[in-house]
mmCIF file of C-alpha atoms and ligand atoms in Angstrom:
data_model
loop_
_atom_site.group_PDB
_atom_site.id
_atom_site.type_symbol
_atom_site.label_atom_id
_atom_site.label_comp_id
_atom_site.label_asym_id
_atom_site.label_seq_id
_atom_site.Cartn_x
_atom_site.Cartn_y
_atom_site.Cartn_z
ATOM 1 C CA UNK A 300 -18.735 -3.132 -1.193
ATOM 2 C CA UNK A 301 -16.239 -2.509 1.481
ATOM 3 C CA UNK A 302 -15.094 0.972 2.582
ATOM 4 C CA UNK A 303 -11.388 2.050 2.509
ATOM 5 C CA UNK A 304 -8.621 1.982 -0.121
ATOM 6 C CA UNK A 305 -6.370 -0.032 -2.035
ATOM 7 C CA UNK A 306 -2.875 1.342 -1.700
ATOM 8 C CA UNK A 307 -0.682 1.068 -4.786
ATOM 9 C CA UNK A 308 2.527 2.773 -6.000
ATOM 10 C CA UNK A 309 4.491 3.516 -8.976
ATOM 11 C CA UNK A 310 7.072 1.099 -7.767
ATOM 12 C CA UNK A 311 8.593 -0.842 -4.994
ATOM 13 C CA UNK A 312 10.036 1.260 -2.225
ATOM 14 C CA UNK A 313 8.009 4.433 -2.760
ATOM 15 C CA UNK A 314 6.375 4.339 0.648
ATOM 16 C CA UNK A 315 3.071 2.181 0.159
ATOM 17 C CA UNK A 316 3.627 0.398 3.474
ATOM 18 C CA UNK A 317 4.258 3.613 5.394
ATOM 19 C CA UNK A 318 1.212 5.437 3.674
ATOM 20 C CA UNK A 319 -0.943 2.351 4.309
ATOM 21 C CA UNK A 320 0.046 2.138 8.010
ATOM 22 C CA UNK A 321 -0.174 6.113 8.469
ATOM 23 C CA UNK A 322 -3.591 5.946 7.028
ATOM 24 C CA UNK A 323 -4.636 3.053 9.214
ATOM 25 C CA UNK A 324 -3.226 4.803 12.364
ATOM 26 C CA UNK A 325 -5.455 7.941 11.601
ATOM 27 C CA UNK A 326 -8.509 5.815 11.118
ATOM 28 C CA UNK A 327 -7.759 4.105 14.475
ATOM 29 C CA UNK A 328 -7.069 7.489 16.119
ATOM 30 C CA UNK A 329 -10.454 8.660 14.931
ATOM 31 C CA UNK A 330 -12.293 5.749 16.330
ATOM 32 C CA UNK A 331 -12.850 3.950 13.219
ATOM 33 C CA UNK A 332 -12.700 0.237 13.444
ATOM 34 C CA UNK A 333 -10.183 -0.326 10.441
ATOM 35 C CA UNK A 334 -8.854 -3.549 8.972
ATOM 36 C CA UNK A 335 -5.453 -3.962 7.103
ATOM 37 C CA UNK A 336 -4.214 -6.408 4.746
ATOM 38 C CA UNK A 337 -1.131 -7.292 2.754
ATOM 39 C CA UNK A 338 -2.616 -10.032 0.353
ATOM 40 C CA UNK A 339 0.536 -11.034 -1.012
ATOM 41 C CA UNK A 340 4.024 -10.603 0.251
ATOM 42 C CA UNK A 341 7.434 -11.811 -1.211
ATOM 43 C CA UNK A 342 10.908 -11.497 0.651
ATOM 44 C CA UNK A 343 9.361 -12.941 3.883
ATOM 45 C CA UNK A 344 11.338 -14.150 6.842
ATOM 46 C CA UNK A 345 10.811 -17.553 8.728
ATOM 47 C CA UNK A 346 9.353 -16.506 12.202
ATOM 48 C CA UNK A 347 7.728 -19.145 14.436
ATOM 49 C CA UNK A 348 7.789 -21.766 11.851
ATOM 50 C CA UNK A 349 6.066 -19.592 9.366
ATOM 51 C CA UNK A 350 6.918 -16.960 6.607
ATOM 52 C CA UNK A 351 6.159 -13.396 7.815
ATOM 53 C CA UNK A 352 6.273 -9.923 6.094
ATOM 54 C CA UNK A 353 7.639 -6.877 7.554
ATOM 55 C CA UNK A 354 4.787 -4.926 5.636
ATOM 56 C CA UNK A 355 2.223 -7.033 7.198
ATOM 57 C CA UNK A 356 3.886 -6.624 10.739
ATOM 58 C CA UNK A 357 4.004 -2.726 10.385
ATOM 59 C CA UNK A 358 0.232 -2.673 9.064
ATOM 60 C CA UNK A 359 -0.973 -4.839 12.004
ATOM 61 C CA UNK A 360 0.932 -2.477 14.432
ATOM 62 C CA UNK A 361 -0.475 0.725 12.780
ATOM 63 C CA UNK A 362 -4.092 -0.584 12.864
ATOM 64 C CA UNK A 363 -3.588 -2.148 16.314
ATOM 65 C CA UNK A 364 -5.754 -5.167 15.117
ATOM 66 C CA UNK A 365 -5.774 -8.613 16.579
ATOM 67 C CA UNK A 366 -6.762 -10.435 13.211
ATOM 68 C CA UNK A 367 -4.941 -13.773 12.682
ATOM 69 C CA UNK A 368 -1.736 -13.139 10.745
ATOM 70 C CA UNK A 369 -2.986 -15.410 7.753
ATOM 71 C CA UNK A 370 -5.898 -13.164 7.138
ATOM 72 C CA UNK A 371 -3.776 -10.099 7.195
ATOM 73 C CA UNK A 372 -1.163 -11.629 4.809
ATOM 74 C CA UNK A 373 -2.675 -14.916 3.192
ATOM 75 C CA UNK A 374 0.141 -15.364 0.588
ATOM 76 C CA UNK A 375 3.693 -15.080 1.909
ATOM 77 C CA UNK A 376 6.687 -16.015 -0.142
ATOM 78 C CA UNK A 377 10.263 -16.338 0.853
ATOM 79 C CA UNK A 378 12.276 -15.119 -2.213
ATOM 80 C CA UNK A 379 12.253 -11.333 -2.800
ATOM 81 C CA UNK A 380 10.959 -11.700 -6.415
ATOM 82 C CA UNK A 381 7.826 -11.036 -8.120
ATOM 83 C CA UNK A 382 4.990 -13.214 -6.845
ATOM 84 C CA UNK A 383 4.365 -15.272 -9.929
ATOM 85 C CA UNK A 384 8.141 -15.819 -10.070
ATOM 86 C CA UNK A 385 8.620 -16.483 -6.379
ATOM 87 C CA UNK A 386 5.647 -19.066 -6.619
ATOM 88 C CA UNK A 387 6.977 -20.725 -9.584
ATOM 89 C CA UNK A 388 10.482 -21.205 -8.143
ATOM 90 C CA UNK A 389 9.261 -22.544 -4.945
ATOM 91 C CA UNK A 390 6.787 -25.102 -6.755
ATOM 92 C CA UNK A 391 3.765 -23.475 -5.141
ATOM 93 C CA UNK A 392 0.579 -22.047 -6.965
ATOM 94 C CA UNK A 393 -0.870 -18.942 -5.376
ATOM 95 C CA UNK A 394 -4.379 -19.546 -4.363
ATOM 96 C CA UNK A 395 -6.231 -16.421 -5.143
ATOM 97 C CA UNK A 396 -9.326 -17.910 -3.417
ATOM 98 C CA UNK A 397 -7.456 -17.784 -0.203
ATOM 99 C CA UNK A 398 -6.822 -14.044 -0.653
ATOM 100 C CA UNK A 399 -10.638 -13.480 -1.565
ATOM 101 C CA UNK A 400 -11.768 -15.306 1.597
ATOM 102 C CA UNK A 401 -9.473 -13.601 3.963
ATOM 103 C CA UNK A 402 -10.575 -10.205 2.553
ATOM 104 C CA UNK A 403 -14.232 -11.172 2.933
ATOM 105 C CA UNK A 404 -13.698 -12.194 6.597
ATOM 106 C CA UNK A 405 -11.865 -9.055 7.298
ATOM 107 C CA UNK A 406 -14.498 -6.920 5.556
ATOM 108 C CA UNK A 407 -17.046 -8.521 7.959
ATOM 109 C CA UNK A 408 -15.005 -7.626 11.020
ATOM 110 C CA UNK A 409 -14.107 -4.011 10.121
ATOM 111 C CA UNK A 410 -15.875 -0.880 9.037
ATOM 112 C CA UNK A 411 -13.016 -0.037 6.450
ATOM 113 C CA UNK A 412 -10.067 -1.695 4.832
ATOM 114 C CA UNK A 413 -6.729 -0.354 4.037
ATOM 115 C CA UNK A 414 -4.968 -2.802 1.591
ATOM 116 C CA UNK A 415 -1.359 -2.783 0.324
ATOM 117 C CA UNK A 416 -0.693 -3.989 -3.073
ATOM 118 C CA UNK A 417 2.784 -5.168 -3.957
ATOM 119 C CA UNK A 418 4.967 -3.113 -6.420
ATOM 120 C CA UNK A 419 2.898 -1.440 -9.006
ATOM 121 C CA UNK A 420 -0.223 -2.316 -10.795
ATOM 122 C CA UNK A 421 1.346 -4.703 -13.304
ATOM 123 C CA UNK A 422 3.114 -6.892 -10.989
ATOM 124 C CA UNK A 423 2.051 -10.409 -11.731
ATOM 125 C CA UNK A 424 0.509 -12.604 -8.903
ATOM 126 C CA UNK A 425 -0.171 -15.606 -11.115
ATOM 127 C CA UNK A 426 0.657 -16.287 -14.834
ATOM 128 C CA UNK A 427 -1.978 -13.783 -16.232
ATOM 129 C CA UNK A 428 -3.367 -12.281 -12.902
ATOM 130 C CA UNK A 429 -1.972 -8.820 -11.945
ATOM 131 C CA UNK A 430 -2.261 -6.318 -8.979
ATOM 132 C CA UNK A 431 -4.773 -4.327 -11.051
ATOM 133 C CA UNK A 432 -6.886 -7.333 -11.198
ATOM 134 C CA UNK A 433 -6.954 -7.870 -7.615
ATOM 135 C CA UNK A 434 -7.540 -4.227 -6.956
ATOM 136 C CA UNK A 435 -10.589 -4.552 -9.297
ATOM 137 C CA UNK A 436 -11.947 -7.565 -7.493
ATOM 138 C CA UNK A 437 -11.676 -5.837 -4.092
ATOM 139 C CA UNK A 438 -13.641 -2.865 -5.595
ATOM 140 C CA UNK A 439 -11.739 -0.329 -3.517
ATOM 141 C CA UNK A 440 -10.757 3.126 -4.632
ATOM 142 C CA UNK A 441 -7.141 3.218 -5.323
ATOM 143 C CA UNK A 442 -4.519 5.553 -3.792
ATOM 144 C CA UNK A 443 -1.429 5.923 -5.805
ATOM 145 C CA UNK A 444 1.781 6.609 -3.761
ATOM 146 C CA UNK A 445 4.588 8.188 -5.858
ATOM 147 C CA UNK A 446 7.943 9.585 -5.025
ATOM 148 C CA UNK A 447 8.861 13.356 -5.818
ATOM 149 C CA UNK A 448 12.044 12.774 -7.605
ATOM 150 C CA UNK A 449 13.068 12.979 -11.256
ATOM 151 C CA UNK A 450 11.137 10.362 -13.428
ATOM 152 C CA UNK A 451 8.000 10.383 -11.308
ATOM 153 C CA UNK A 452 5.801 12.211 -13.564
ATOM 154 C CA UNK A 453 6.179 9.438 -16.200
ATOM 155 C CA UNK A 454 5.640 6.715 -13.626
ATOM 156 C CA UNK A 455 2.612 8.424 -11.973
ATOM 157 C CA UNK A 456 0.926 9.290 -15.206
ATOM 158 C CA UNK A 457 1.409 5.706 -16.657
ATOM 159 C CA UNK A 458 -0.012 4.190 -13.381
ATOM 160 C CA UNK A 459 -3.034 6.562 -13.273
ATOM 161 C CA UNK A 460 -3.773 6.136 -16.789
ATOM 162 C CA UNK A 461 -3.742 2.141 -16.546
ATOM 163 C CA UNK A 462 -5.990 2.303 -13.535
ATOM 164 C CA UNK A 463 -8.501 4.239 -15.307
ATOM 165 C CA UNK A 464 -8.405 2.091 -18.534
ATOM 166 C CA UNK A 465 -9.056 -0.708 -16.335
ATOM 167 C CA UNK A 466 -12.139 1.026 -14.793
ATOM 168 C CA UNK A 467 -10.587 1.457 -11.404
ATOM 169 C CA UNK A 468 -11.683 4.522 -9.231
ATOM 170 C CA UNK A 469 -8.722 6.588 -8.295
ATOM 171 C CA UNK A 470 -9.112 8.772 -5.308
ATOM 172 C CA UNK A 471 -5.950 10.548 -5.605
ATOM 173 C CA UNK A 472 -2.112 10.577 -5.082
ATOM 174 C CA UNK A 473 0.189 10.763 -2.369
ATOM 175 C CA UNK A 474 3.589 12.072 -2.850
ATOM 176 C CA UNK A 475 6.083 10.521 -0.387
ATOM 177 C CA UNK A 476 9.646 11.745 0.044
ATOM 178 C CA UNK A 477 10.930 8.072 0.693
ATOM 179 C CA UNK A 478 14.721 9.277 0.496
ATOM 180 C CA UNK A 479 16.614 12.238 2.171
ATOM 181 C CA UNK A 480 17.641 15.420 0.270
ATOM 182 C CA UNK A 481 14.930 15.780 -2.262
ATOM 183 C CA UNK A 482 15.346 19.094 -3.950
ATOM 184 C CA UNK A 483 12.345 21.531 -2.936
ATOM 185 C CA UNK A 484 11.819 22.879 -6.453
ATOM 186 C CA UNK A 485 11.681 19.335 -8.020
ATOM 187 C CA UNK A 486 9.319 18.208 -5.516
ATOM 188 C CA UNK A 487 6.993 21.366 -5.808
ATOM 189 C CA UNK A 488 7.200 21.170 -9.625
ATOM 190 C CA UNK A 489 6.846 17.562 -10.093
ATOM 191 C CA UNK A 490 3.737 17.474 -7.799
ATOM 192 C CA UNK A 491 2.004 20.498 -9.453
ATOM 193 C CA UNK A 492 2.715 18.666 -12.899
ATOM 194 C CA UNK A 493 1.229 15.269 -11.875
ATOM 195 C CA UNK A 494 -1.831 17.317 -10.733
ATOM 196 C CA UNK A 495 -2.313 19.210 -13.821
ATOM 197 C CA UNK A 496 -1.709 16.281 -16.087
ATOM 198 C CA UNK A 497 -3.779 13.564 -14.209
ATOM 199 C CA UNK A 498 -6.432 15.983 -12.961
ATOM 200 C CA UNK A 499 -6.388 13.931 -9.708
ATOM 201 C CA UNK A 500 -6.158 15.516 -6.007
ATOM 202 C CA UNK A 501 -2.981 15.430 -4.189
ATOM 203 C CA UNK A 502 -4.143 13.851 -1.051
ATOM 204 C CA UNK A 503 -0.822 14.606 0.690
ATOM 205 C CA UNK A 504 2.808 15.153 0.581
ATOM 206 C CA UNK A 505 4.722 13.366 3.116
ATOM 207 C CA UNK A 506 8.186 14.666 4.110
ATOM 208 C CA UNK A 507 11.320 12.404 4.800
ATOM 209 C CA UNK A 508 11.549 11.748 8.681
ATOM 210 C CA UNK A 509 14.035 9.232 9.917
ATOM 211 C CA UNK A 510 11.389 8.271 12.580
ATOM 212 C CA UNK A 511 9.168 6.720 9.722
ATOM 213 C CA UNK A 512 11.200 3.534 9.412
ATOM 214 C CA UNK A 513 8.912 0.815 8.726
ATOM 215 C CA UNK A 514 11.203 -1.628 10.647
ATOM 216 C CA UNK A 515 11.045 0.493 13.840
ATOM 217 C CA UNK A 516 7.394 1.143 14.389
ATOM 218 C CA UNK A 517 6.993 4.648 16.142
ATOM 219 C CA UNK A 518 3.126 5.438 16.671
ATOM 220 C CA UNK A 519 3.533 9.158 17.735
ATOM 221 C CA UNK A 520 5.693 10.172 14.879
ATOM 222 C CA UNK A 521 3.658 8.120 12.489
ATOM 223 C CA UNK A 522 0.220 9.884 13.644
ATOM 224 C CA UNK A 523 1.915 13.375 13.825
ATOM 225 C CA UNK A 524 3.359 13.360 10.391
ATOM 226 C CA UNK A 525 0.280 11.967 8.733
ATOM 227 C CA UNK A 526 -2.068 14.247 10.623
ATOM 228 C CA UNK A 527 -0.105 17.215 9.635
ATOM 229 C CA UNK A 528 0.384 16.296 6.007
ATOM 230 C CA UNK A 529 -2.728 14.182 4.727
ATOM 231 C CA UNK A 530 -6.059 15.467 3.453
ATOM 232 C CA UNK A 531 -8.245 14.157 6.478
ATOM 233 C CA UNK A 532 -11.538 14.036 4.399
ATOM 234 C CA UNK A 533 -10.199 10.895 2.857
ATOM 235 C CA UNK A 534 -10.616 9.121 6.338
ATOM 236 C CA UNK A 535 -13.909 7.511 6.016
HETATM 237 N N1 LIG B 124 8.657 9.781 4.293
HETATM 238 C C1 LIG B 124 9.617 8.823 4.627
HETATM 239 N N2 LIG B 124 10.663 9.213 5.420
HETATM 240 C C2 LIG B 124 11.521 8.283 6.025
HETATM 241 N N3 LIG B 124 11.617 7.047 5.526
HETATM 242 C C3 LIG B 124 10.642 6.737 4.754
HETATM 243 C C4 LIG B 124 9.685 7.507 4.259
HETATM 244 N N4 LIG B 124 8.880 6.795 3.296
HETATM 245 C C5 LIG B 124 9.478 5.600 3.224
HETATM 246 N N5 LIG B 124 10.496 5.529 4.022
HETATM 247 C C6 LIG B 124 11.250 4.275 4.238
HETATM 248 O O1 LIG B 124 11.608 3.795 2.902
HETATM 249 C C7 LIG B 124 11.565 2.376 2.686
HETATM 250 C C8 LIG B 124 10.483 2.087 1.731
HETATM 251 O O2 LIG B 124 9.065 2.407 2.140
HETATM 252 P P1 LIG B 124 7.962 1.386 2.120
HETATM 253 O O3 LIG B 124 6.784 2.156 2.723
HETATM 254 O O4 LIG B 124 8.347 0.107 2.622
HETATM 255 O O5 LIG B 124 7.848 1.387 0.474
HETATM 256 P P2 LIG B 124 6.813 0.293 -0.462
HETATM 257 O O6 LIG B 124 5.944 -0.502 0.643
HETATM 258 O O7 LIG B 124 6.372 0.967 -1.486
HETATM 259 O O8 LIG B 124 7.902 -0.700 -0.914
HETATM 260 C C9 LIG B 124 11.095 2.018 4.211
HETATM 261 O O9 LIG B 124 12.360 1.417 4.768
HETATM 262 C C10 LIG B 124 10.501 3.112 4.906
HETATM 263 O O10 LIG B 124 10.612 3.118 6.231
HETATM 264 MG MG1 LIG B 125 5.547 -2.346 1.218
#
């Protein structure tokens, strides 16, 4: 069984890529041979005659790995849609064996793996195959990334409860301020309430910082913010 984490979120845009990259950068800084993966990406752009994902590019930079792009992101789809839909509309079939083979290869090369999901747990990859199924197959503990703003209690509780129902181990929650000007009371009370109602540890709360733009990789800012705001016991 591989070491590391599967990073999921309560939604798209909550900061999964940033958190996955931040963790990978901390692993790397501690001298751990970490690998990264974005198994399925949509909304990819054509670069050098192939489709590439911004998320995969950020993860690769954060972990400072030399792995082939096709292993880090085996499934890349152009349309910014759910994977099952993007595949259907482009007349392709998502090959889940390709994901598993890439994951196995990366696990052989690296001590620990940080894998970023897509959207939340019930995003369909294939007709009846969801992110939750992929996370189960990879057997990595889950980290749930959520936002601190209004509505997050419902989304986070649903995600944690669904993960547990499916037998996934949930390591804890990271609250990420992905947008500017979050009310401090809302952030504090939502975080406390999520902790109380899930019984899960809050592994970190990441403040908003303009230097954390995933399209503009800044190693120093990423490492500083994650070192200051993450429970370092999770780096294993
Ligand atoms: N704490 C933060 N401070 C500043 N910008 C952030 C923060 N968290 C996320 N962002 C920005 O918000 C956007 C969404 O974050 P991202 O990690 O891509 O979310 P997801 O992977 O869940 O879709 C990105 O442009 C990212 O750079
Ligand atoms: Mg992402």
